[in-house]
Amino acid sequence: MDVVVDPGLEHQAERARSRQGFLMGLPAIIYLFVFFVIPLGFVVMYSFATRTRTGRTELAGWNVEAYERLGEAVVRAVAFRSLWIAAVTTLLSLVLAYPLAYFISTRRPATRNMLLVGVMIPFWSNFLIRTYAWRVLLDSDGIFTRIMSGVGLGDGRILFTNNAVILGLVYGYLPFMVLPLYAAIERIDWSLVEGARDLYASGWSAFRRVVWPLSKPGVIAGSILVFVPSFGAYVTPAILGGNKKGLMGSYIVDQFMDARNGPLGSSLSVLVLVVMLMGTLIYFRQGGRSL
Amino acid sequence: MSVAVGLQGVTKHFGDVVAVDNLDLDIHDGEFFSLLGPSGCGKTTTLRMVAGLELPTAGSVQIHGEEMGIRPPNKRPVNTVFQSYALFPHMDVARNVGFGLEMRKVDKAERENLVAWAINLVEMGGMAHRKPGQLSGGQQQRVALARALVNRPEVLLLDEPLGALDLKLRQQMQHELKELQREVGITFVYVTHDQEEAVTMSDRIGVMHDGRLLQVDTPETIYEHPTTRFVADFIGQTNFLEATVTAADEVVLANGDRLRLSTEHSGGTPVAVTVRPERLTVHGRGEAPGGTHRLDGVVDSVIYMGNAINYSISVDWMHLDVRCPATLAGDRKYVGDEVTVSFDPDHASVVIG
């Protein structure tokens, strides 16, 4: 008996499956579209709009003036300061997190999970509250300041400086560095290290030639996860930096609130977005998969 | 013959588990030596202690007479081919093979020559710039071999290197490994749980069980004259005839038959006489030739194997497996035939355990 299957049926079934997948994703797609894509569209639109003399943003007379202003010395200074702080924060987090991630991933599985929970405990309380706690510690008669001056490390007063901002950012974003590093190091096949040791590599060489290159996806993922929010950080600089020196996040807020310059605030936001996108792109170029 | 690897009283504990128990062994220079045993018998741990990847709890490991002590792996004149190959996934074949030379600071020109030599040795020419992920299991195996051999180690340690390959490739690689060892003249210490592999490749075999070395000898002696029941059973098929030692050079079988067999066990020791199936012959009842030991029985089952016929024959207190070369002639037996099974006592061994 001949069994005839209409080739169109297979195609139809495939289409039904794909439609089913789309329907399941639909609520989230709608949510993201309404609350993310549309507002983002507004930001981009605003950046090409005109600022009236009273500080209103008029959706007319499209121009690129707001982008031209990005080249101004003031904006450049703010951008570079933010880049610098984000870069130092990222580097410090990496230096602190790598040994910790290495330590955790070389423990027994039960110990590992306990330590990972430990890394995530800070997330259980509010970020804002934790940052205010730093303010108390860093105050001129706070514990941090007293200890620092007590052991003779300067007068220890760092509140409202870039160092205080970096300290706060490293504190806040360290888990974002530890977790991807842990995931990358934990995945490394330890027989590779044994192989390297067997082939005359010292412990240090084995690390440099095998463990480090193989943990790179984690280094890149962690760096992006720390760098990107540090670059646009608002809360930490506002609380610990005293906002005397503008950073990207507060500068953007200033444009909308005080200077009432919607187009410039928007073009600055677009700049931050582009920097973040570039970071993400680099990550995927490096062959990274899971963020 | 000088000793390449000497182990004295080597013991390794992992917590409460005794992985290797007071092991003494001399591996000769230039030989292909296999450590054979089931998984968990301590063979890999023994190999790792020679490599320096594991330190013994007690005992001494020497390589060419030199005490290794707590020397780290990078300071030992041995290289290892790992079961998982442990090829560096981020380096191409040439970088992998050259890694050891690079670590020993061999200069670039010489390094390139040696790498090319090693890659050709394992017939991987033209693949130098592939990454391990682009190679098949067999090819990765060759690269792992080249990566170790390029360093011209005094001893090459191989940890079940063929375990991950399919049967056909494994058989081909067995042959090639043996050839390679002859060609480079390096002492090979080969860990395997595959008795056929060990028998076909090795100059000598050490059979391990539960952390102990049970017997060390040539494949022929281990096969023909095992000293323990475990060794006899682990290597090939065999029959065990329960027996008791009566006097020096005599044992009595369970049915009361007396057999003259040399044994070092004292009188009264329960032992077994082991005879390989192919060392038994089947005759019509009462037709067995003199000078052999004879047991009367009945054919239980017959399995035609093509090149041989396997009989199961029940004598009054046990079953015997017999393997006869298949012949066209009519001396084939059938189920229910009354037969006499015979064997030359020289082909039997007394085992204990």
GROMACS .gro file of C-alpha atoms in nm, chain A residues 2-173:
model
  172
    2ASP     CA    1   0.134   0.338  -0.091
    3VAL     CA    2   0.140   0.596   0.180
    4VAL     CA    3   0.126   0.941   0.034
    5VAL     CA    4   0.215   1.233   0.256
    6ASP     CA    5   0.143   1.575   0.121
    7PRO     CA    6   0.474   1.763   0.142
    8GLY     CA    7   0.270   2.070   0.231
    9LEU     CA    8   0.160   1.904   0.557
   10GLU     CA    9   0.514   1.888   0.693
   11HIS     CA   10   0.560   2.252   0.613
   12GLN     CA   11   0.233   2.340   0.784
   13ALA     CA   12   0.330   2.150   1.097
   14GLU     CA   13   0.657   2.335   1.111
   15ARG     CA   14   0.480   2.669   1.081
   16ALA     CA   15   0.240   2.571   1.358
   17ARG     CA   16   0.532   2.485   1.586
   18SER     CA   17   0.701   2.815   1.519
   19ARG     CA   18   0.373   3.002   1.577
   20GLN     CA   19   0.331   2.819   1.908
   21GLY     CA   20   0.678   2.931   2.021
   22PHE     CA   21   0.597   3.289   1.929
   23LEU     CA   22   0.269   3.281   2.123
   24MET     CA   23   0.444   3.157   2.436
   25GLY     CA   24   0.694   3.440   2.414
   26LEU     CA   25   0.427   3.697   2.338
   27PRO     CA   26   0.356   3.836   2.689
   28ALA     CA   27   0.722   3.909   2.746
   29ILE     CA   28   0.759   4.045   2.395
   30ILE     CA   29   0.467   4.284   2.450
   31TYR     CA   30   0.606   4.390   2.787
   32LEU     CA   31   0.951   4.461   2.647
   33PHE     CA   32   0.807   4.640   2.348
   34VAL     CA   33   0.583   4.872   2.550
   35PHE     CA   34   0.822   4.948   2.833
   36PHE     CA   35   1.155   4.923   2.663
   37VAL     CA   36   1.152   4.956   2.286
   38ILE     CA   37   0.899   5.241   2.266
   39PRO     CA   38   1.065   5.455   2.538
   40LEU     CA   39   1.400   5.390   2.376
   41GLY     CA   40   1.249   5.512   2.050
   42PHE     CA   41   1.146   5.828   2.227
   43VAL     CA   42   1.498   5.881   2.355
   44VAL     CA   43   1.640   5.848   2.007
   45MET     CA   44   1.368   6.077   1.870
   46TYR     CA   45   1.429   6.338   2.143
   47SER     CA   46   1.798   6.344   2.065
   48PHE     CA   47   1.718   6.481   1.718
   49ALA     CA   48   1.451   6.723   1.843
   50THR     CA   49   1.469   7.096   1.913
   51ARG     CA   50   1.497   7.262   2.254
   52THR     CA   51   1.283   7.575   2.276
   53ARG     CA   52   1.404   7.878   2.467
   54THR     CA   53   1.187   7.789   2.762
   55GLY     CA   54   1.347   7.445   2.784
   56ARG     CA   55   1.066   7.247   2.632
   57THR     CA   56   1.151   6.977   2.382
   58GLU     CA   57   0.973   7.028   2.053
   59LEU     CA   58   0.932   6.734   1.821
   60ALA     CA   59   1.003   6.946   1.516
   61GLY     CA   60   1.294   7.102   1.335
   62TRP     CA   61   1.497   6.782   1.342
   63ASN     CA   62   1.870   6.844   1.386
   64VAL     CA   63   2.191   6.690   1.509
   65GLU     CA   64   2.289   6.975   1.739
   66ALA     CA   65   2.267   6.756   2.048
   67TYR     CA   66   2.522   6.522   1.892
   68GLU     CA   67   2.752   6.807   1.800
   69ARG     CA   68   2.750   6.912   2.163
   70LEU     CA   69   2.889   6.571   2.264
   71GLY     CA   70   3.224   6.697   2.136
   72GLU     CA   71   3.229   6.986   2.384
   73ALA     CA   72   3.505   6.990   2.644
   74VAL     CA   73   3.261   6.964   2.935
   75VAL     CA   74   3.088   6.658   2.792
   76ARG     CA   75   3.419   6.498   2.697
   77ALA     CA   76   3.550   6.549   3.049
   78VAL     CA   77   3.242   6.386   3.201
   79ALA     CA   78   3.257   6.096   2.954
   80PHE     CA   79   3.627   6.031   3.012
   81ARG     CA   80   3.587   6.054   3.390
   82SER     CA   81   3.308   5.798   3.371
   83LEU     CA   82   3.514   5.575   3.142
   84TRP     CA   83   3.811   5.602   3.379
   85ILE     CA   84   3.605   5.519   3.687
   86ALA     CA   85   3.434   5.230   3.509
   87ALA     CA   86   3.770   5.096   3.388
   88VAL     CA   87   3.932   5.116   3.734
   89THR     CA   88   3.624   4.958   3.892
   90THR     CA   89   3.634   4.675   3.639
   91LEU     CA   90   4.004   4.612   3.688
   92LEU     CA   91   3.981   4.618   4.067
   93SER     CA   92   3.682   4.384   4.061
   94LEU     CA   93   3.870   4.145   3.832
   95VAL     CA   94   4.178   4.145   4.055
   96LEU     CA   95   3.964   4.081   4.363
   97ALA     CA   96   3.720   3.837   4.206
   98TYR     CA   97   3.956   3.608   4.013
   99PRO     CA   98   4.132   3.454   4.313
  100LEU     CA   99   3.798   3.419   4.489
  101ALA     CA  100   3.632   3.253   4.189
  102TYR     CA  101   3.934   3.025   4.153
  103PHE     CA  102   3.916   2.937   4.520
  104ILE     CA  103   3.543   2.861   4.505
  105SER     CA  104   3.565   2.650   4.192
  106THR     CA  105   3.838   2.433   4.338
  107ARG     CA  106   3.638   2.344   4.652
  108ARG     CA  107   3.423   2.035   4.693
  109PRO     CA  108   3.075   2.076   4.535
  110ALA     CA  109   2.893   2.120   4.869
  111THR     CA  110   3.136   2.388   4.987
  112ARG     CA  111   3.114   2.553   4.646
  113ASN     CA  112   2.739   2.606   4.669
  114MET     CA  113   2.769   2.747   5.018
  115LEU     CA  114   3.034   2.996   4.907
  116LEU     CA  115   2.829   3.095   4.602
  117VAL     CA  116   2.530   3.168   4.822
  118GLY     CA  117   2.766   3.377   5.034
  119VAL     CA  118   2.864   3.578   4.728
  120MET     CA  119   2.498   3.645   4.654
  121ILE     CA  120   2.390   3.735   5.010
  122PRO     CA  121   2.443   4.111   4.953
  123PHE     CA  122   2.166   4.098   4.692
  124TRP     CA  123   1.919   4.017   4.968
  125SER     CA  124   1.920   4.374   5.090
  126ASN     CA  125   1.853   4.688   4.894
  127PHE     CA  126   2.134   4.839   4.691
  128LEU     CA  127   2.045   5.191   4.800
  129ILE     CA  128   2.055   5.100   5.168
  130ARG     CA  129   2.389   4.927   5.131
  131THR     CA  130   2.534   5.229   4.956
  132TYR     CA  131   2.411   5.458   5.234
  133ALA     CA  132   2.579   5.221   5.480
  134TRP     CA  133   2.908   5.297   5.308
  135ARG     CA  134   2.842   5.663   5.362
  136VAL     CA  135   2.820   5.601   5.735
  137LEU     CA  136   3.141   5.397   5.730
  138LEU     CA  137   3.327   5.657   5.525
  139ASP     CA  138   3.204   5.957   5.724
  140SER     CA  139   3.475   6.167   5.884
  141ASP     CA  140   3.421   5.990   6.218
  142GLY     CA  141   3.316   5.660   6.055
  143ILE     CA  142   3.491   5.331   6.128
  144PHE     CA  143   3.670   5.320   5.791
  145THR     CA  144   3.811   5.668   5.831
  146ARG     CA  145   3.925   5.605   6.189
  147ILE     CA  146   4.097   5.277   6.100
  148MET     CA  147   4.271   5.426   5.798
  149SER     CA  148   4.405   5.723   5.988
  150GLY     CA  149   4.477   5.498   6.286
  151VAL     CA  150   4.715   5.279   6.085
  152GLY     CA  151   4.862   5.590   5.926
  153LEU     CA  152   4.718   5.558   5.575
  154GLY     CA  153   4.652   5.929   5.519
  155ASP     CA  154   4.372   6.099   5.704
  156GLY     CA  155   4.136   5.839   5.558
  157ARG     CA  156   3.879   6.087   5.446
  158ILE     CA  157   3.769   5.965   5.104
  159LEU     CA  158   3.396   6.034   5.114
  160PHE     CA  159   3.283   6.245   4.817
  161THR     CA  160   3.588   6.156   4.610
  162ASN     CA  161   3.626   5.937   4.302
  163ASN     CA  162   3.791   5.677   4.525
  164ALA     CA  163   3.476   5.653   4.733
  165VAL     CA  164   3.274   5.606   4.414
  166ILE     CA  165   3.508   5.333   4.293
  167LEU     CA  166   3.494   5.165   4.634
  168GLY     CA  167   3.115   5.170   4.624
  169LEU     CA  168   3.098   5.044   4.267
  170VAL     CA  169   3.344   4.759   4.329
  171TYR     CA  170   3.144   4.666   4.636
  172GLY     CA  171   2.816   4.670   4.447
  173TYR     CA  172   2.923   4.493   4.131
   0.00000   0.00000   0.00000
